[in-house]
Tab-separated table of C-alpha atoms and ligand atoms in Angstrom:
chain	number	residue	atom	x	y	z
A	119	MET	CA	-22.425	7.264	-5.081
A	120	GLY	CA	-21.398	10.438	-6.873
A	121	GLN	CA	-20.661	10.660	-10.569
A	122	GLU	CA	-18.021	13.395	-10.739
A	123	GLY	CA	-14.838	11.434	-10.385
A	124	GLY	CA	-13.854	7.893	-11.129
A	125	ALA	CA	-11.879	5.125	-9.516
A	126	SER	CA	-9.574	5.608	-12.483
A	127	GLY	CA	-8.182	8.418	-10.345
A	128	ARG	CA	-10.143	11.382	-11.605
A	129	GLY	CA	-10.746	12.731	-8.172
A	130	ARG	CA	-9.739	15.784	-6.288
A	131	CYS	CA	-8.305	16.868	-3.039
A	132	VAL	CA	-9.918	19.960	-1.733
A	133	GLY	CA	-7.909	22.657	-3.491
A	134	ARG	CA	-5.893	20.126	-5.504
A	135	LEU	CA	-6.757	18.292	-8.700
A	136	ALA	CA	-5.791	14.679	-9.223
A	137	GLN	CA	-6.298	13.180	-12.652
A	138	ALA	CA	-5.314	9.925	-14.299
A	139	PRO	CA	-5.780	8.584	-17.815
A	140	ARG	CA	-8.444	5.991	-18.475
A	141	GLU	CA	-7.641	2.458	-19.472
A	142	GLU	CA	-6.613	2.095	-23.111
A	143	GLY	CA	-5.738	-0.798	-25.376
A	144	PRO	CA	-7.132	-4.284	-25.730
A	145	SER	CA	-7.410	-6.771	-22.923
A	146	SER	CA	-4.824	-9.520	-23.097
A	147	GLY	CA	-7.537	-11.899	-21.905
A	148	GLY	CA	-6.578	-14.611	-19.415
A	149	GLN	CA	-4.036	-16.416	-21.621
A	150	PHE	CA	-1.391	-16.829	-18.933
A	151	GLY	CA	-0.398	-19.785	-16.807
A	152	HIS	CA	0.387	-19.390	-13.127
A	153	PRO	CA	2.407	-16.198	-12.851
A	154	GLY	CA	5.133	-17.722	-10.729
A	155	THR	CA	5.971	-20.527	-13.097
A	156	VAL	CA	7.530	-18.468	-15.874
A	157	ALA	CA	10.075	-16.789	-13.634
A	158	ALA	CA	10.711	-19.827	-11.482
A	159	GLY	CA	11.270	-21.971	-14.562
A	160	MET	CA	14.079	-19.815	-15.969
A	161	ALA	CA	17.659	-20.983	-15.616
A	162	ASP	CA	19.456	-19.518	-12.619
A	163	SER	CA	22.775	-18.779	-14.297
A	164	ALA	CA	25.069	-15.782	-14.219
A	165	GLU	CA	24.231	-15.163	-17.886
A	166	THR	CA	20.558	-14.594	-17.206
A	167	ARG	CA	21.298	-12.280	-14.279
A	168	LYS	CA	21.634	-8.816	-15.713
A	169	LEU	CA	18.874	-6.641	-14.289
A	170	VAL	CA	19.315	-3.981	-11.655
A	171	TYR	CA	16.257	-3.169	-9.540
A	172	LEU	CA	15.815	-0.398	-7.027
A	173	VAL	CA	13.189	-0.646	-4.296
A	174	THR	CA	12.601	2.591	-2.408
A	175	GLY	CA	11.161	2.103	1.061
A	176	GLY	CA	12.589	-1.414	0.817
A	177	CYS	CA	12.795	-1.802	4.591
A	178	GLY	CA	9.144	-0.969	5.254
A	179	PHE	CA	6.275	-3.378	5.850
A	180	LEU	CA	5.477	-3.799	2.147
A	181	GLY	CA	8.994	-2.983	0.923
A	182	GLU	CA	10.580	-5.913	2.764
A	183	HIS	CA	8.100	-8.308	1.169
A	184	VAL	CA	8.813	-6.809	-2.262
A	185	VAL	CA	12.552	-7.222	-1.710
A	186	ARG	CA	12.195	-10.855	-0.623
A	187	MET	CA	9.749	-11.611	-3.426
A	188	LEU	CA	12.116	-10.175	-6.031
A	189	LEU	CA	14.922	-12.371	-4.764
A	190	GLN	CA	12.662	-15.412	-5.003
A	191	ARG	CA	10.826	-14.672	-8.228
A	192	GLU	CA	13.045	-12.614	-10.525
A	193	PRO	CA	15.738	-14.922	-11.823
A	194	ARG	CA	17.151	-12.206	-14.101
A	195	LEU	CA	18.140	-10.115	-11.107
A	196	TYR	CA	21.798	-9.163	-10.901
A	197	GLU	CA	21.686	-6.368	-8.356
A	198	LEU	CA	18.952	-5.353	-5.934
A	199	ARG	CA	19.283	-1.898	-4.438
A	200	VAL	CA	17.323	-1.350	-1.253
A	201	PHE	CA	16.877	2.341	-0.518
A	202	ASP	CA	15.390	3.483	2.774
A	203	LEU	CA	15.677	6.158	5.412
A	204	HIS	CA	16.124	3.401	7.997
A	205	LEU	CA	17.864	0.219	6.925
A	206	GLY	CA	16.815	-3.053	8.564
A	207	PRO	CA	19.417	-5.443	10.040
A	208	TRP	CA	17.716	-8.350	8.187
A	209	LEU	CA	19.251	-7.029	4.963
A	210	GLU	CA	22.590	-8.495	6.033
A	211	GLU	CA	21.332	-12.064	5.713
A	212	LEU	CA	20.326	-11.404	2.090
A	213	LYS	CA	23.830	-10.415	1.095
A	214	THR	CA	25.116	-13.981	0.917
A	215	GLY	CA	22.928	-15.099	-2.010
A	216	PRO	CA	23.623	-14.989	-5.758
A	217	VAL	CA	22.148	-11.510	-6.155
A	218	GLN	CA	24.140	-8.452	-5.155
A	219	VAL	CA	22.006	-6.755	-2.498
A	220	THR	CA	23.042	-3.130	-2.045
A	221	ALA	CA	21.670	-1.338	0.998
A	222	ILE	CA	21.404	2.413	0.489
A	223	GLN	CA	20.524	4.595	3.424
A	224	GLY	CA	18.913	7.627	1.849
A	225	ASP	CA	16.059	10.084	1.821
A	226	VAL	CA	13.643	10.363	-1.116
A	227	THR	CA	13.245	14.059	-0.428
A	228	GLN	CA	16.901	14.569	-1.359
A	229	ALA	CA	17.044	14.633	-5.158
A	230	HIS	CA	20.779	13.943	-5.375
A	231	GLU	CA	20.524	10.865	-3.139
A	232	VAL	CA	17.682	9.508	-5.224
A	233	ALA	CA	19.493	10.191	-8.511
A	234	ALA	CA	22.603	8.383	-7.278
A	235	ALA	CA	20.541	5.348	-6.272
A	236	VAL	CA	18.552	5.280	-9.527
A	237	ALA	CA	21.534	5.663	-11.886
A	238	GLY	CA	21.998	2.419	-13.801
A	239	ALA	CA	18.814	0.737	-12.516
A	240	HIS	CA	16.508	-0.904	-15.068
A	241	VAL	CA	13.433	-0.802	-12.888
A	242	VAL	CA	12.413	1.321	-9.908
A	243	ILE	CA	9.714	0.117	-7.523
A	244	HIS	CA	8.800	3.166	-5.486
A	245	THR	CA	7.116	2.069	-2.268
A	246	ALA	CA	8.686	4.652	0.064
A	247	GLY	CA	6.097	6.858	1.647
A	248	LEU	CA	4.943	8.414	4.844
A	249	VAL	CA	1.882	6.421	5.894
A	250	ASP	CA	0.345	8.646	8.515
A	251	VAL	CA	-3.346	9.028	9.172
A	252	PHE	CA	-2.851	9.547	12.909
A	253	GLY	CA	-1.342	13.025	12.937
A	254	ARG	CA	2.174	11.927	13.842
A	255	ALA	CA	3.807	13.961	11.073
A	256	SER	CA	2.935	17.436	9.834
A	257	PRO	CA	1.051	17.820	6.532
A	258	GLU	CA	4.161	19.536	5.126
A	259	THR	CA	6.322	16.503	5.921
A	260	ILE	CA	3.748	14.142	4.418
A	261	TYR	CA	3.737	16.165	1.174
A	262	GLU	CA	7.500	16.447	1.164
A	263	VAL	CA	7.997	12.680	1.368
A	264	ASN	CA	5.036	11.479	-0.684
A	265	VAL	CA	4.869	14.138	-3.392
A	266	GLN	CA	8.325	15.714	-3.612
A	267	GLY	CA	9.898	12.300	-2.999
A	268	THR	CA	7.955	10.887	-5.942
A	269	LYS	CA	8.899	13.874	-8.119
A	270	ASN	CA	12.530	13.181	-7.285
A	271	VAL	CA	12.162	9.542	-8.284
A	272	ILE	CA	10.556	10.472	-11.616
A	273	GLU	CA	13.196	13.114	-12.402
A	274	ALA	CA	15.959	10.684	-11.477
A	275	CYS	CA	14.547	8.141	-13.937
A	276	VAL	CA	14.400	10.794	-16.662
A	277	GLN	CA	17.917	12.094	-16.000
A	278	THR	CA	19.613	8.737	-15.676
A	279	GLY	CA	17.738	6.807	-18.384
A	280	THR	CA	15.748	4.383	-16.225
A	281	ARG	CA	12.686	3.313	-18.214
A	282	PHE	CA	10.413	1.396	-15.860
A	283	LEU	CA	8.769	2.842	-12.786
A	284	VAL	CA	6.220	1.052	-10.603
A	285	TYR	CA	4.562	3.235	-7.985
A	286	THR	CA	2.806	2.024	-4.835
A	287	SER	CA	-0.274	4.179	-4.683
A	288	SER	CA	-3.257	3.423	-2.438
A	289	MET	CA	-7.006	2.811	-2.494
A	290	GLU	CA	-7.076	6.058	-0.493
A	291	VAL	CA	-6.470	7.926	-3.749
A	292	VAL	CA	-10.055	6.991	-4.590
A	293	GLY	CA	-11.748	6.846	-1.229
A	294	PRO	CA	-13.500	6.735	1.076
A	295	ASN	CA	-14.187	10.394	0.326
A	296	ILE	CA	-14.992	13.167	2.814
A	297	LYS	CA	-18.705	12.595	2.243
A	298	GLY	CA	-18.505	8.983	3.390
A	299	HIS	CA	-19.936	7.601	0.149
A	300	PRO	CA	-19.685	3.827	-0.037
A	301	PHE	CA	-17.539	2.277	-2.750
A	302	TYR	CA	-19.149	-1.141	-3.186
A	303	ARG	CA	-17.427	-3.858	-5.258
A	304	GLY	CA	-15.937	-1.116	-7.413
A	305	ASN	CA	-13.231	-1.402	-10.053
A	306	GLU	CA	-10.712	0.978	-11.603
A	307	ASP	CA	-13.423	2.578	-13.759
A	308	THR	CA	-16.214	2.849	-11.241
A	309	PRO	CA	-17.424	6.450	-11.011
A	310	TYR	CA	-16.740	7.875	-7.566
A	311	GLU	CA	-16.426	11.361	-6.193
A	312	ALA	CA	-12.828	11.180	-4.966
A	313	ILE	CA	-12.616	14.282	-2.775
A	314	HIS	CA	-10.212	14.339	0.146
A	315	ARG	CA	-9.022	16.758	2.787
A	316	HIS	CA	-6.571	14.661	4.745
A	317	PRO	CA	-2.908	15.120	3.765
A	318	TYR	CA	-2.244	11.385	3.330
A	319	PRO	CA	-4.813	10.611	0.593
A	320	CYS	CA	-4.217	14.031	-0.997
A	321	SER	CA	-0.474	13.426	-1.169
A	322	LYS	CA	-0.913	9.909	-2.547
A	323	ALA	CA	-3.345	11.188	-5.183
A	324	GLN	CA	-0.964	13.945	-6.248
A	325	ALA	CA	1.968	11.559	-6.407
A	326	GLU	CA	-0.018	9.011	-8.386
A	327	ARG	CA	-1.029	11.678	-10.896
A	328	LEU	CA	2.628	12.705	-11.335
A	329	VAL	CA	3.644	9.113	-11.951
A	330	LEU	CA	0.909	8.513	-14.518
A	331	GLU	CA	1.591	11.799	-16.293
A	332	ALA	CA	5.266	10.880	-16.539
A	333	ASN	CA	4.409	7.833	-18.647
A	334	GLY	CA	5.826	8.378	-22.116
A	335	ARG	CA	8.357	11.039	-21.114
A	336	LYS	CA	11.664	10.748	-22.894
A	337	VAL	CA	14.432	9.563	-20.601
A	338	HIS	CA	18.177	10.069	-21.025
A	339	GLY	CA	19.135	8.107	-24.147
A	340	GLY	CA	15.910	8.913	-25.968
A	341	LEU	CA	13.663	6.003	-24.959
A	342	SER	CA	10.315	6.460	-23.225
A	343	LEU	CA	9.511	6.107	-19.551
A	344	VAL	CA	6.854	3.482	-18.785
A	345	THR	CA	5.036	3.936	-15.496
A	346	CYS	CA	2.131	2.449	-13.668
A	347	ALA	CA	0.544	2.660	-10.243
A	348	LEU	CA	-0.726	-0.071	-7.933
A	349	ARG	CA	-3.450	0.739	-5.455
A	350	PRO	CA	-3.473	-1.656	-2.509
A	351	THR	CA	-6.497	-1.690	-0.247
A	352	GLY	CA	-5.684	-2.077	3.470
A	353	ILE	CA	-2.665	-4.388	3.541
A	354	TYR	CA	-2.279	-7.073	6.213
A	355	GLY	CA	0.248	-9.781	6.949
A	356	GLU	CA	3.584	-10.321	8.625
A	357	GLY	CA	4.966	-7.003	9.837
A	358	HIS	CA	1.649	-5.127	9.958
A	359	GLN	CA	2.164	-2.572	12.705
A	360	ILE	CA	-1.519	-1.669	13.211
A	361	MET	CA	-2.426	-5.341	13.673
A	362	ARG	CA	0.308	-5.563	16.300
A	363	ASP	CA	-1.087	-2.439	17.996
A	364	PHE	CA	-4.589	-3.946	18.104
A	365	TYR	CA	-3.163	-7.171	19.490
A	366	HIS	CA	-1.328	-5.439	22.309
A	367	GLN	CA	-4.348	-3.255	23.007
A	368	GLY	CA	-6.463	-6.426	23.318
A	369	LEU	CA	-3.956	-7.957	25.722
A	370	ARG	CA	-4.027	-4.812	27.867
A	371	LEU	CA	-7.836	-4.974	27.917
A	372	GLY	CA	-7.829	-8.524	29.309
A	373	GLY	CA	-8.097	-10.343	25.994
A	374	ARG	CA	-10.950	-8.233	24.637
A	375	LEU	CA	-11.427	-5.748	21.865
A	376	PHE	CA	-14.562	-3.676	21.616
A	377	ARG	CA	-16.544	-3.518	18.424
A	378	ALA	CA	-17.048	0.091	17.418
A	379	ILE	CA	-17.995	-0.263	13.752
A	380	PRO	CA	-21.098	-2.101	12.480
A	381	ALA	CA	-20.256	-5.508	10.997
A	382	SER	CA	-22.159	-4.472	7.848
A	383	VAL	CA	-19.478	-1.915	6.894
A	384	GLU	CA	-17.241	-3.891	4.559
A	385	HIS	CA	-13.632	-3.330	3.600
A	386	SER	CA	-11.404	-4.987	1.042
A	387	ARG	CA	-8.114	-6.135	2.491
A	388	VAL	CA	-5.164	-7.642	0.680
A	389	TYR	CA	-2.346	-9.894	1.868
A	390	VAL	CA	1.104	-8.297	1.773
A	391	GLY	CA	2.629	-11.259	-0.095
A	392	ASN	CA	0.108	-10.817	-2.893
A	393	VAL	CA	0.714	-7.064	-3.040
A	394	ALA	CA	4.460	-7.751	-3.288
A	395	TRP	CA	3.850	-10.374	-5.979
A	396	MET	CA	1.776	-7.925	-7.983
A	397	HIS	CA	4.610	-5.377	-7.859
A	398	VAL	CA	7.130	-7.967	-9.060
A	399	LEU	CA	4.869	-9.121	-11.847
A	400	VAL	CA	4.152	-5.587	-13.043
A	401	ALA	CA	7.873	-4.833	-13.065
A	402	GLN	CA	8.514	-7.980	-15.103
A	403	GLU	CA	5.752	-7.331	-17.618
A	404	LEU	CA	6.059	-3.563	-18.124
A	405	GLU	CA	8.573	-3.797	-20.937
A	406	GLN	CA	6.676	-6.344	-23.047
A	407	ARG	CA	3.287	-4.757	-22.414
A	408	ALA	CA	4.276	-1.111	-22.297
A	409	ALA	CA	1.500	-0.001	-24.654
A	410	LEU	CA	-1.158	-1.707	-22.588
A	411	MET	CA	0.138	-1.151	-19.064
A	412	GLY	CA	1.898	2.216	-19.325
A	413	GLY	CA	0.036	4.970	-17.471
A	414	GLN	CA	-2.423	2.525	-15.939
A	415	VAL	CA	-3.668	2.039	-12.389
A	416	TYR	CA	-4.445	-1.332	-10.846
A	417	PHE	CA	-6.148	-2.083	-7.571
A	418	CYS	CA	-4.309	-4.758	-5.571
A	419	TYR	CA	-6.694	-7.568	-4.735
A	420	ASP	CA	-6.772	-11.205	-3.772
A	421	GLU	CA	-9.178	-13.756	-2.277
A	422	SER	CA	-9.356	-12.208	1.199
A	423	PRO	CA	-13.005	-11.962	2.266
A	424	TYR	CA	-14.903	-8.689	2.462
A	425	LYS	CA	-15.499	-7.909	6.134
A	426	SER	CA	-15.605	-4.988	8.505
A	427	TYR	CA	-12.148	-3.799	9.554
A	428	GLU	CA	-12.594	-5.193	13.051
A	429	ASP	CA	-14.095	-8.537	12.003
A	430	PHE	CA	-11.320	-9.009	9.499
A	431	ASN	CA	-8.668	-8.394	12.142
A	432	MET	CA	-10.385	-10.969	14.345
A	433	GLU	CA	-9.611	-13.609	11.698
A	434	PHE	CA	-6.071	-13.414	13.080
A	435	LEU	CA	-6.503	-12.045	16.579
A	436	GLY	CA	-9.266	-14.535	17.434
A	437	PRO	CA	-7.013	-17.586	17.050
A	438	CYS	CA	-4.457	-15.709	19.183
A	439	GLY	CA	-6.880	-15.585	22.086
A	440	LEU	CA	-8.666	-12.248	21.694
A	441	ARG	CA	-12.421	-11.822	21.419
A	442	LEU	CA	-14.505	-9.011	20.014
A	443	VAL	CA	-17.103	-7.687	22.415
A	444	ASP	CA	-20.127	-5.997	20.911
A	445	THR	CA	-20.509	-2.658	22.659
A	446	ARG	CA	-22.071	-0.746	19.821
A	447	LEU	CA	-25.330	-0.364	21.681
A	448	LEU	CA	-23.403	1.123	24.594
A	449	VAL	CA	-21.153	3.249	22.410
A	450	PRO	CA	-23.293	4.794	19.660
A	451	TYR	CA	-21.686	6.378	16.631
A	452	TRP	CA	-22.212	9.943	17.870
A	453	LEU	CA	-20.244	9.105	21.011
A	454	LEU	CA	-17.409	7.611	18.991
A	455	MET	CA	-17.364	10.743	16.857
A	456	LEU	CA	-17.208	12.818	20.021
A	457	LEU	CA	-14.300	10.732	21.328
A	458	ALA	CA	-12.535	10.991	17.984
A	459	THR	CA	-12.963	14.765	17.968
A	460	LEU	CA	-11.750	14.942	21.547
A	461	ASN	CA	-8.668	12.975	20.547
A	462	ALA	CA	-8.013	15.439	17.735
A	463	LEU	CA	-8.399	18.348	20.124
A	464	LEU	CA	-6.088	16.755	22.679
A	465	GLN	CA	-3.535	16.078	19.984
A	466	TRP	CA	-3.578	19.754	19.038
A	467	LEU	CA	-3.420	20.986	22.662
A	468	LEU	CA	-0.649	18.610	23.681
A	469	ARG	CA	1.426	19.081	20.538
A	470	PRO	CA	3.885	21.547	22.143
A	471	LEU	CA	4.509	19.075	24.990
A	472	LEU	CA	4.169	15.577	23.550
A	473	LEU	CA	2.914	13.576	20.603
A	474	TYR	CA	-0.554	12.215	21.296
A	475	ALA	CA	-1.577	10.107	18.286
A	476	PRO	CA	-4.224	7.479	19.125
A	477	LEU	CA	-5.738	5.175	16.469
A	478	LEU	CA	-9.125	6.851	16.792
A	479	ASN	CA	-9.531	10.269	15.177
A	480	PRO	CA	-12.247	11.712	12.942
A	481	TYR	CA	-10.446	10.594	9.796
A	482	THR	CA	-9.743	6.981	10.836
A	483	LEU	CA	-13.281	6.681	12.178
A	484	ALA	CA	-14.707	7.882	8.873
A	485	VAL	CA	-12.527	5.458	6.886
A	486	ALA	CA	-13.316	2.532	9.180
A	487	ASN	CA	-17.017	3.380	9.062
A	488	THR	CA	-17.354	3.575	5.263
A	489	THR	CA	-17.715	0.568	3.002
A	490	PHE	CA	-14.866	0.324	0.527
A	491	THR	CA	-14.723	-2.919	-1.441
A	492	VAL	CA	-12.991	-3.658	-4.689
A	493	SER	CA	-14.005	-6.236	-7.276
A	494	THR	CA	-11.849	-6.245	-10.387
A	495	ASN	CA	-9.827	-8.489	-12.666
A	496	LYS	CA	-7.911	-5.757	-14.482
A	497	ALA	CA	-4.529	-6.984	-13.239
A	498	GLN	CA	-5.331	-10.481	-14.429
A	499	ARG	CA	-6.442	-9.250	-17.834
A	500	HIS	CA	-3.478	-6.956	-18.348
A	501	PHE	CA	-0.562	-8.944	-16.985
A	502	GLY	CA	-1.807	-12.330	-15.869
A	503	TYR	CA	-1.905	-11.647	-12.132
A	504	LYS	CA	-3.300	-14.355	-9.920
A	505	PRO	CA	-2.792	-14.244	-6.166
A	506	LEU	CA	0.259	-16.250	-5.172
A	507	PHE	CA	-1.145	-16.909	-1.696
A	508	SER	CA	-4.637	-18.285	-1.112
A	509	TRP	CA	-6.783	-16.795	1.617
A	510	GLU	CA	-6.031	-19.830	3.800
A	511	ASP	CA	-2.251	-19.377	3.343
A	512	SER	CA	-2.472	-15.645	3.950
A	513	ARG	CA	-4.504	-16.202	7.090
A	514	THR	CA	-2.231	-18.928	8.453
A	515	ARG	CA	0.911	-16.920	7.817
A	516	THR	CA	-0.544	-13.856	9.497
A	517	ILE	CA	-1.763	-15.815	12.524
A	518	ARG	CA	1.677	-17.395	12.910
A	519	TRP	CA	3.232	-13.958	12.816
A	520	VAL	CA	0.849	-12.521	15.440
A	521	GLN	CA	1.563	-15.550	17.650
A	522	ALA	CA	5.271	-14.916	17.251
A	523	VAL	CA	4.965	-11.292	18.350
A	524	GLU	CA	3.032	-12.437	21.432
A	525	GLY	CA	4.824	-11.192	24.495
A	526	SER	CA	6.941	-8.760	22.495
A	527	ALA	CA	6.913	-5.167	23.675
A	528	PRO	CA	3.979	-3.052	22.376
B	792	LIG	N1	-0.104	-0.168	4.809
B	792	LIG	C1	-1.151	-0.113	4.006
B	792	LIG	O1	-2.243	-0.637	4.336
B	792	LIG	C2	-1.033	0.548	2.676
B	792	LIG	C3	0.139	1.156	2.225
B	792	LIG	N2	0.180	1.733	0.983
B	792	LIG	C4	1.407	2.350	0.475
B	792	LIG	O2	2.427	1.359	0.465
B	792	LIG	C5	3.696	1.962	0.666
B	792	LIG	C6	4.408	1.244	1.780
B	792	LIG	O3	3.635	1.371	2.957
B	792	LIG	P1	3.943	0.526	4.260
B	792	LIG	O4	4.896	-0.536	3.952
B	792	LIG	O5	2.652	0.196	4.883
B	792	LIG	O6	4.622	1.646	5.157
B	792	LIG	P2	5.963	1.611	5.992
B	792	LIG	O7	5.985	2.843	6.807
B	792	LIG	O8	6.104	0.309	6.701
B	792	LIG	O9	7.056	1.675	4.868
B	792	LIG	C7	7.442	2.850	4.250
B	792	LIG	C8	8.957	2.840	4.146
B	792	LIG	O10	9.343	4.068	3.528
B	792	LIG	C9	10.452	4.558	4.218
B	792	LIG	N3	10.532	6.006	4.105
B	792	LIG	C10	9.716	6.926	4.685
B	792	LIG	N4	10.153	8.143	4.405
B	792	LIG	C11	11.239	8.010	3.627
B	792	LIG	C12	12.117	8.916	3.037
B	792	LIG	N5	11.992	10.245	3.201
B	792	LIG	N6	13.135	8.435	2.303
B	792	LIG	C13	13.301	7.102	2.158
B	792	LIG	N7	12.509	6.201	2.704
B	792	LIG	C14	11.482	6.649	3.437
B	792	LIG	C15	10.247	4.165	5.675
B	792	LIG	O11	11.458	4.176	6.395
B	792	LIG	C16	9.636	2.800	5.520
B	792	LIG	O12	10.616	1.793	5.554
B	792	LIG	C17	3.432	3.440	0.964
B	792	LIG	O13	3.712	4.184	-0.184
B	792	LIG	C18	1.951	3.485	1.303
B	792	LIG	O14	1.407	4.708	0.955
B	792	LIG	C19	-0.893	1.708	0.159
B	792	LIG	C20	-2.059	1.131	0.543
B	792	LIG	C21	-2.237	0.500	1.825
B	793	LIG	C1	-12.591	3.100	14.994
B	793	LIG	C2	-11.520	2.160	15.496
B	793	LIG	C3	-12.147	1.220	16.481
B	793	LIG	O1	-11.607	-0.021	16.630
B	793	LIG	C4	-10.869	1.429	14.340
B	793	LIG	C5	-9.862	2.297	13.645
B	793	LIG	C6	-9.275	1.549	12.513
B	793	LIG	C7	-8.384	2.436	11.641
B	793	LIG	C8	-7.119	2.718	12.401
B	793	LIG	C9	-8.154	1.778	10.304
B	793	LIG	C10	-9.478	1.537	9.569
B	793	LIG	C11	-9.174	1.581	8.068
B	793	LIG	C12	-7.672	1.731	7.988
B	793	LIG	C13	-7.063	2.344	6.731
B	793	LIG	C14	-7.489	1.579	5.487
B	793	LIG	O2	-7.128	0.216	5.588
B	793	LIG	C15	-6.861	2.174	4.241
B	793	LIG	C16	-5.451	2.593	4.333
B	793	LIG	C17	-4.716	2.697	3.197
B	793	LIG	C18	-3.420	3.222	3.183
B	793	LIG	O3	-2.879	3.521	2.132
B	793	LIG	C19	-2.717	3.503	4.443
B	793	LIG	C20	-3.389	2.924	5.649
B	793	LIG	C21	-4.901	3.085	5.625
B	793	LIG	C22	-5.210	4.584	5.653
B	793	LIG	C23	-5.521	2.355	6.843
B	793	LIG	C24	-5.088	3.041	8.166
B	793	LIG	C25	-5.806	2.500	9.381
B	793	LIG	C26	-7.334	2.538	9.250
B	793	LIG	C27	-7.794	3.988	9.154
């Protein structure tokens, strides 16, 4: 493991520098009860409902869970603004509850649309992003959405006087790096050479740096902006598109998936409900703990076991009737690399005619083939986070969801 960077974000994209402040302030030390109980115990009256939240990307995989979690766990919520390029029809059913749910179809790359959505919000949870490691979008588009979009959100907060900004970053900001160094049971301060070439991790790293640097900026009205960034590892759960893709691929292959990655390569994964809960909790605690939490990064973690990407997916796909066939002896790593490179070449050749974007490419192979596991309690120490969903719950919920998508179109 290299010593140049750090999981605190001090890494670099090739040609771009990403830097984040180190943790400061005392630990608040495990003095909290169960995180849900404080919010759930508060009176649900019109008087207590005065906060306006904005969730960007609120119709995405994670965003929808954040939106639903806020409605369940933030009793002070008066209005919830859901901002997304594509609004989901499920939003309609949320409009009948006690909270005013405002659906805003908008684009984070358009500063005026973002400013209009942010104006008057107390808290912004910025989850919108272009998650593309398959070459579907151009690098320019990825930067435009992930970096310029984040700049627009920050500037909107500053201009309109919004003080609290929670940013959904990613473990990819740290690694795995281009050298394939393992990150084993690391935390936010573990030294790691965070060097990337791919536009997705580079854009997330740049955006995260902007968010952290904005902490302490004066917003309209003279108060200070308080920001922090959450870094989920690979998220799974209801709505996880890649899990659905693997499931349908398995069905097409007669109920089999083929192991390509050694079982010894471990990944941390985190259940979407726990990631959403962490966002809600951070948003709730930022004001009281601004000095401690402002400008900080937190990995998102829970009790999900460390496993290889494929073995972990089998925790859900296995009970749905798929099995993992070990073909690693037949398909050695060099052959996989060759296939991945071929896929990249085909993508480039076919680009003028059609979009060819398979799951396997040199980047996804490198990520899947590099150990990246997180072991930290920083979120618990700083704001009392404990996973809301146990591993058993997370697993059961995800299996039920995969079973429900059974038979649906790939
Ligand atoms: N899926 C994962 O395993 C991980 C995701 N993340 C981060 O979590 C966030 C959410 O990711 P997912 O829910 O997985 O992705 P997603 O693609 O399901 O959700 C992203 C949402 O952002 C919206 N969006 C995209 N471009 C937009 C634009 N220009 N203006 C407004 N909205 C726009 C999309 O319509 C979508 O609803 C992203 O920032 C991603 O980088 C971080 C770590 C892991
Ligand atoms: C070699 C293939 C044979 O089955 C398996 C390919 C799996 C890949 C598609 C995934 C392996 C690791 C995933 C990434 C990881 O979980 C970290 C991520 C964080 C994010 O912020 C966005 C998604 C992702 C990059 C995720 C994408 C899919 C994998 C590369």
